[in-house]
PDB file of C-alpha atoms in Angstrom:
ATOM      1  CA  UNK A   1      29.155   0.112  19.628  1.00 41.00           C
ATOM      2  CA  UNK A   2      29.855  -0.685  15.997  1.00 50.00           C
ATOM      3  CA  UNK A   3      27.041  -1.305  13.611  1.00 54.00           C
ATOM      4  CA  UNK A   4      26.453  -1.216   9.922  1.00 60.00           C
ATOM      5  CA  UNK A   5      26.408   2.318   8.665  1.00 87.00           C
ATOM      6  CA  UNK A   6      26.806   4.305   5.482  1.00 94.00           C
ATOM      7  CA  UNK A   7      29.343   7.070   5.000  1.00 96.00           C
ATOM      8  CA  UNK A   8      28.966   9.396   2.038  1.00 96.00           C
ATOM      9  CA  UNK A   9      31.573  11.334   0.086  1.00 97.00           C
ATOM     10  CA  UNK A  10      31.130  13.342  -3.116  1.00 97.00           C
ATOM     11  CA  UNK A  11      31.813  10.312  -5.346  1.00 98.00           C
ATOM     12  CA  UNK A  12      31.411   7.330  -3.041  1.00 98.00           C
ATOM     13  CA  UNK A  13      29.173   5.480  -0.629  1.00 98.00           C
ATOM     14  CA  UNK A  14      30.847   3.418   2.056  1.00 98.00           C
ATOM     15  CA  UNK A  15      28.431   0.751   3.256  1.00 96.00           C
ATOM     16  CA  UNK A  16      28.261  -2.698   4.810  1.00 95.00           C
ATOM     17  CA  UNK A  17      29.125  -5.543   2.472  1.00 95.00           C
ATOM     18  CA  UNK A  18      26.339  -7.775   1.156  1.00 95.00           C
ATOM     19  CA  UNK A  19      26.290 -11.288  -0.260  1.00 96.00           C
ATOM     20  CA  UNK A  20      25.584  -9.886  -3.720  1.00 96.00           C
ATOM     21  CA  UNK A  21      28.947  -8.074  -3.514  1.00 97.00           C
ATOM     22  CA  UNK A  22      30.757 -11.435  -3.639  1.00 97.00           C
ATOM     23  CA  UNK A  23      31.421 -11.440  -7.419  1.00 97.00           C
ATOM     24  CA  UNK A  24      32.919  -7.930  -7.291  1.00 97.00           C
ATOM     25  CA  UNK A  25      34.981  -8.871  -4.227  1.00 96.00           C
ATOM     26  CA  UNK A  26      36.305 -11.956  -6.022  1.00 96.00           C
ATOM     27  CA  UNK A  27      37.235  -9.726  -8.962  1.00 96.00           C
ATOM     28  CA  UNK A  28      39.198  -7.444  -6.628  1.00 96.00           C
ATOM     29  CA  UNK A  29      40.852 -10.035  -4.381  1.00 95.00           C
ATOM     30  CA  UNK A  30      41.376 -12.490  -7.244  1.00 96.00           C
ATOM     31  CA  UNK A  31      43.510  -9.968  -9.149  1.00 93.00           C
ATOM     32  CA  UNK A  32      47.238 -10.692  -8.810  1.00 91.00           C
ATOM     33  CA  UNK A  33      48.152  -6.986  -9.122  1.00 92.00           C
ATOM     34  CA  UNK A  34      45.789  -6.001  -6.307  1.00 92.00           C
ATOM     35  CA  UNK A  35      47.060  -8.851  -4.130  1.00 90.00           C
ATOM     36  CA  UNK A  36      50.771  -8.368  -4.904  1.00 88.00           C
ATOM     37  CA  UNK A  37      51.452  -6.827  -1.486  1.00 87.00           C
ATOM     38  CA  UNK A  38      48.615  -8.469   0.468  1.00 86.00           C
ATOM     39  CA  UNK A  39      49.177 -10.977   3.271  1.00 83.00           C
ATOM     40  CA  UNK A  40      47.458 -13.814   1.368  1.00 86.00           C
ATOM     41  CA  UNK A  41      47.575 -15.106  -2.203  1.00 89.00           C
ATOM     42  CA  UNK A  42      44.845 -14.057  -4.678  1.00 93.00           C
ATOM     43  CA  UNK A  43      41.451 -15.597  -4.081  1.00 95.00           C
ATOM     44  CA  UNK A  44      40.300 -18.392  -6.349  1.00 95.00           C
ATOM     45  CA  UNK A  45      36.662 -19.009  -5.358  1.00 96.00           C
ATOM     46  CA  UNK A  46      33.399 -17.235  -4.693  1.00 97.00           C
ATOM     47  CA  UNK A  47      33.305 -19.051  -1.336  1.00 97.00           C
ATOM     48  CA  UNK A  48      36.274 -16.946  -0.183  1.00 95.00           C
ATOM     49  CA  UNK A  49      34.359 -13.782  -1.077  1.00 95.00           C
ATOM     50  CA  UNK A  50      31.217 -14.961   0.734  1.00 96.00           C
ATOM     51  CA  UNK A  51      33.309 -15.838   3.812  1.00 95.00           C
ATOM     52  CA  UNK A  52      34.781 -12.321   3.701  1.00 94.00           C
ATOM     53  CA  UNK A  53      31.250 -10.853   3.752  1.00 95.00           C
ATOM     54  CA  UNK A  54      30.276 -13.132   6.656  1.00 94.00           C
ATOM     55  CA  UNK A  55      33.450 -12.170   8.521  1.00 91.00           C
ATOM     56  CA  UNK A  56      32.565  -8.514   7.990  1.00 91.00           C
ATOM     57  CA  UNK A  57      29.152  -9.010   9.581  1.00 89.00           C
ATOM     58  CA  UNK A  58      30.701 -10.902  12.510  1.00 88.00           C
ATOM     59  CA  UNK A  59      33.135  -8.021  13.053  1.00 84.00           C
ATOM     60  CA  UNK A  60      30.193  -5.616  13.273  1.00 80.00           C
ATOM     61  CA  UNK A  61      28.379  -7.919  15.694  1.00 80.00           C
ATOM     62  CA  UNK A  62      31.456  -8.408  17.877  1.00 80.00           C
ATOM     63  CA  UNK A  63      32.156  -4.647  17.867  1.00 80.00           C
ATOM     64  CA  UNK A  64      35.790  -5.199  16.893  1.00 87.00           C
ATOM     65  CA  UNK A  65      35.749  -4.351  13.186  1.00 91.00           C
ATOM     66  CA  UNK A  66      34.112  -1.911  10.827  1.00 93.00           C
ATOM     67  CA  UNK A  67      34.489  -3.068   7.214  1.00 95.00           C
ATOM     68  CA  UNK A  68      32.760  -1.009   4.556  1.00 97.00           C
ATOM     69  CA  UNK A  69      32.448  -1.615   0.845  1.00 97.00           C
ATOM     70  CA  UNK A  70      33.484   1.301  -1.362  1.00 98.00           C
ATOM     71  CA  UNK A  71      30.755   1.920  -3.937  1.00 98.00           C
ATOM     72  CA  UNK A  72      31.181   4.390  -6.777  1.00 98.00           C
ATOM     73  CA  UNK A  73      28.042   6.546  -6.887  1.00 96.00           C
ATOM     74  CA  UNK A  74      28.226   7.186 -10.640  1.00 95.00           C
ATOM     75  CA  UNK A  75      27.484   3.546 -11.521  1.00 96.00           C
ATOM     76  CA  UNK A  76      26.694   1.865  -8.170  1.00 96.00           C
ATOM     77  CA  UNK A  77      29.737  -0.427  -8.579  1.00 97.00           C
ATOM     78  CA  UNK A  78      31.613  -1.910  -5.629  1.00 98.00           C
ATOM     79  CA  UNK A  79      35.237  -0.938  -6.294  1.00 98.00           C
ATOM     80  CA  UNK A  80      36.899  -1.790  -2.982  1.00 98.00           C
ATOM     81  CA  UNK A  81      36.706  -2.011   0.774  1.00 98.00           C
ATOM     82  CA  UNK A  82      38.197  -0.269   3.787  1.00 98.00           C
ATOM     83  CA  UNK A  83      38.344  -1.499   7.342  1.00 96.00           C
ATOM     84  CA  UNK A  84      39.015  -0.466  10.890  1.00 96.00           C
ATOM     85  CA  UNK A  85      39.783  -3.707  12.721  1.00 95.00           C
ATOM     86  CA  UNK A  86      41.263  -5.028  15.945  1.00 94.00           C
ATOM     87  CA  UNK A  87      39.504  -2.134  17.612  1.00 93.00           C
ATOM     88  CA  UNK A  88      40.722  -1.873  21.195  1.00 90.00           C
ATOM     89  CA  UNK A  89      38.146   0.190  23.045  1.00 83.00           C
ATOM     90  CA  UNK A  90      40.122   0.658  26.240  1.00 90.00           C
ATOM     91  CA  UNK A  91      43.161   1.897  24.302  1.00 93.00           C
ATOM     92  CA  UNK A  92      41.046   3.727  21.719  1.00 96.00           C
ATOM     93  CA  UNK A  93      43.092   2.306  18.861  1.00 97.00           C
ATOM     94  CA  UNK A  94      42.438   0.347  15.684  1.00 97.00           C
ATOM     95  CA  UNK A  95      44.236  -0.975  12.646  1.00 97.00           C
ATOM     96  CA  UNK A  96      43.245   0.061   9.142  1.00 98.00           C
ATOM     97  CA  UNK A  97      43.192  -1.999   5.968  1.00 96.00           C
ATOM     98  CA  UNK A  98      42.004  -1.325   2.442  1.00 96.00           C
ATOM     99  CA  UNK A  99      41.914  -2.656  -1.102  1.00 96.00           C
ATOM    100  CA  UNK A 100      40.769  -1.226  -4.410  1.00 96.00           C
ATOM    101  CA  UNK A 101      39.950  -2.763  -7.779  1.00 96.00           C
ATOM    102  CA  UNK A 102      42.835  -2.365 -10.202  1.00 95.00           C
ATOM    103  CA  UNK A 103      40.649  -0.501 -12.718  1.00 95.00           C
ATOM    104  CA  UNK A 104      39.898   2.124 -10.029  1.00 96.00           C
ATOM    105  CA  UNK A 105      43.540   2.898  -9.208  1.00 95.00           C
ATOM    106  CA  UNK A 106      44.808   6.406  -9.850  1.00 94.00           C
ATOM    107  CA  UNK A 107      41.504   8.283  -9.483  1.00 96.00           C
ATOM    108  CA  UNK A 108      41.748   9.339  -5.834  1.00 96.00           C
ATOM    109  CA  UNK A 109      38.971   6.982  -4.707  1.00 97.00           C
ATOM    110  CA  UNK A 110      40.970   5.395  -1.886  1.00 96.00           C
ATOM    111  CA  UNK A 111      42.050   8.755  -0.478  1.00 96.00           C
ATOM    112  CA  UNK A 112      38.413   9.895  -0.508  1.00 97.00           C
ATOM    113  CA  UNK A 113      37.212   6.681   1.150  1.00 98.00           C
ATOM    114  CA  UNK A 114      39.922   6.629   3.817  1.00 98.00           C
ATOM    115  CA  UNK A 115      39.315  10.270   4.728  1.00 97.00           C
ATOM    116  CA  UNK A 116      35.681   9.392   5.421  1.00 97.00           C
ATOM    117  CA  UNK A 117      36.632   6.251   7.379  1.00 97.00           C
ATOM    118  CA  UNK A 118      39.240   8.073   9.463  1.00 97.00           C
ATOM    119  CA  UNK A 119      36.871  10.972  10.099  1.00 95.00           C
ATOM    120  CA  UNK A 120      34.351   8.475  11.463  1.00 95.00           C
ATOM    121  CA  UNK A 121      37.019   6.643  13.466  1.00 95.00           C
ATOM    122  CA  UNK A 122      38.457   9.743  15.105  1.00 95.00           C
ATOM    123  CA  UNK A 123      35.017  11.339  15.439  1.00 93.00           C
ATOM    124  CA  UNK A 124      32.130   8.990  16.235  1.00 92.00           C
ATOM    125  CA  UNK A 125      34.320   6.089  17.416  1.00 93.00           C
ATOM    126  CA  UNK A 126      36.574   8.436  19.446  1.00 94.00           C
ATOM    127  CA  UNK A 127      39.741   6.592  18.452  1.00 96.00           C
ATOM    128  CA  UNK A 128      43.036   8.038  19.616  1.00 97.00           C
ATOM    129  CA  UNK A 129      45.299   6.094  17.222  1.00 98.00           C
ATOM    130  CA  UNK A 130      44.985   4.278  13.907  1.00 98.00           C
ATOM    131  CA  UNK A 131      47.731   1.986  12.623  1.00 98.00           C
ATOM    132  CA  UNK A 132      48.427   0.508   9.215  1.00 97.00           C
ATOM    133  CA  UNK A 133      50.963  -2.051   8.112  1.00 95.00           C
ATOM    134  CA  UNK A 134      52.000  -2.328   4.484  1.00 95.00           C
ATOM    135  CA  UNK A 135      54.628  -4.036   2.404  1.00 93.00           C
ATOM    136  CA  UNK A 136      57.354  -1.371   2.100  1.00 94.00           C
ATOM    137  CA  UNK A 137      57.659  -2.130  -1.637  1.00 93.00           C
ATOM    138  CA  UNK A 138      54.106  -0.821  -2.072  1.00 93.00           C
ATOM    139  CA  UNK A 139      55.078   2.791  -2.695  1.00 94.00           C
ATOM    140  CA  UNK A 140      51.563   3.809  -3.818  1.00 93.00           C
ATOM    141  CA  UNK A 141      50.096   2.680  -0.498  1.00 94.00           C
ATOM    142  CA  UNK A 142      52.884   4.442   1.422  1.00 96.00           C
ATOM    143  CA  UNK A 143      52.128   7.678  -0.451  1.00 95.00           C
ATOM    144  CA  UNK A 144      48.411   7.284   0.322  1.00 95.00           C
ATOM    145  CA  UNK A 145      49.077   6.885   4.031  1.00 97.00           C
ATOM    146  CA  UNK A 146      51.511   9.802   4.129  1.00 97.00           C
ATOM    147  CA  UNK A 147      48.999  12.066   2.313  1.00 96.00           C
ATOM    148  CA  UNK A 148      46.545  11.244   5.090  1.00 97.00           C
ATOM    149  CA  UNK A 149      49.100  12.235   7.749  1.00 97.00           C
ATOM    150  CA  UNK A 150      50.384   8.798   8.800  1.00 98.00           C
ATOM    151  CA  UNK A 151      53.994   8.590   9.914  1.00 98.00           C
ATOM    152  CA  UNK A 152      56.223   5.614   9.273  1.00 97.00           C
ATOM    153  CA  UNK A 153      57.108   4.270  12.712  1.00 98.00           C
ATOM    154  CA  UNK A 154      59.008   1.073  12.076  1.00 97.00           C
ATOM    155  CA  UNK A 155      59.884  -1.954  10.016  1.00 96.00           C
ATOM    156  CA  UNK A 156      59.277  -5.612  10.848  1.00 95.00           C
ATOM    157  CA  UNK A 157      61.596  -7.798   8.813  1.00 95.00           C
ATOM    158  CA  UNK A 158      60.162 -10.823   6.991  1.00 93.00           C
ATOM    159  CA  UNK A 159      56.869 -10.588   8.878  1.00 92.00           C
ATOM    160  CA  UNK A 160      54.774 -12.323   6.218  1.00 87.00           C
ATOM    161  CA  UNK A 161      55.420 -15.381   4.087  1.00 89.00           C
ATOM    162  CA  UNK A 162      52.924 -15.576   1.218  1.00 81.00           C
ATOM    163  CA  UNK A 163      53.201 -18.272  -1.434  1.00 82.00           C
ATOM    164  CA  UNK A 164      56.756 -18.959  -0.261  1.00 87.00           C
ATOM    165  CA  UNK A 165      57.917 -15.328  -0.466  1.00 87.00           C
ATOM    166  CA  UNK A 166      58.995 -13.558   2.730  1.00 91.00           C
ATOM    167  CA  UNK A 167      58.225  -9.857   2.915  1.00 90.00           C
ATOM    168  CA  UNK A 168      58.779  -7.061   5.382  1.00 93.00           C
ATOM    169  CA  UNK A 169      56.116  -4.856   6.951  1.00 94.00           C
ATOM    170  CA  UNK A 170      56.323  -1.084   7.296  1.00 96.00           C
ATOM    171  CA  UNK A 171      54.319   0.171  10.277  1.00 97.00           C
ATOM    172  CA  UNK A 172      52.494   3.508  10.106  1.00 98.00           C
ATOM    173  CA  UNK A 173      50.580   5.392  12.777  1.00 98.00           C
ATOM    174  CA  UNK A 174      48.250   8.378  12.929  1.00 98.00           C
ATOM    175  CA  UNK A 175      47.134  10.066  16.150  1.00 98.00           C
ATOM    176  CA  UNK A 176      43.784  11.746  16.683  1.00 96.00           C
ATOM    177  CA  UNK A 177      45.389  15.118  17.488  1.00 96.00           C
ATOM    178  CA  UNK A 178      47.384  14.957  14.237  1.00 96.00           C
ATOM    179  CA  UNK A 179      44.231  14.151  12.284  1.00 96.00           C
ATOM    180  CA  UNK A 180      42.329  17.033  13.881  1.00 94.00           C
ATOM    181  CA  UNK A 181      45.176  19.470  13.164  1.00 94.00           C
ATOM    182  CA  UNK A 182      44.965  18.538   9.473  1.00 92.00           C
ATOM    183  CA  UNK A 183      41.162  18.085   9.289  1.00 89.00           C
ATOM    184  CA  UNK A 184      39.518  20.155  12.041  1.00 82.00           C
ATOM    185  CA  UNK A 185      36.060  19.857  10.493  1.00 79.00           C
ATOM    186  CA  UNK A 186      36.017  16.052  10.292  1.00 70.00           C
ATOM    187  CA  UNK A 187      36.586  14.930  13.882  1.00 50.00           C
ATOM    188  CA  UNK A 188      33.897  16.505  15.987  1.00 52.00           C
ATOM    189  CA  UNK A 189      33.690  15.229  19.545  1.00 46.00           C
ATOM    190  CA  UNK A 190      31.641  12.019  19.823  1.00 46.00           C
TER     191      UNK A 190
END
């Protein structure tokens, strides 16, 4: 069963989103650079951020999503979010999504956060497979996934149309056994 939890890393806390995170979320998802390769246009209202928080709580309650805010310990600032969603218990698989404030790019925060999320997914949640889909033009995201051990498995042409622009999707996958081979300490049996 999914529930709100906190994951800790040396520089970050990953925790459930709260209503008071809405301004920071709007700052992240309202930034055109952050949203360049996202499947929706940039946000324009605080209501969108509050709905995102509500949706996060519903995902916990329905046991089909685990969305955690990424909080920098040094200043207690919400700098992003990472998610395991569309969790299919019988198949032991989930999809992964993530976003990070533009000012936090290039500091290794997302790698640190995703390692904690994947460790929890392959450990406590006993997932067998995690998938990610990204815009293939997003080379930074592709490098992040590959550093984590994901393999590019396919391409879906013109999968998304956002603000009139069609874009492809690159599909990536990571198996539990591959994760454990690379990170034996992080995926203890559930």
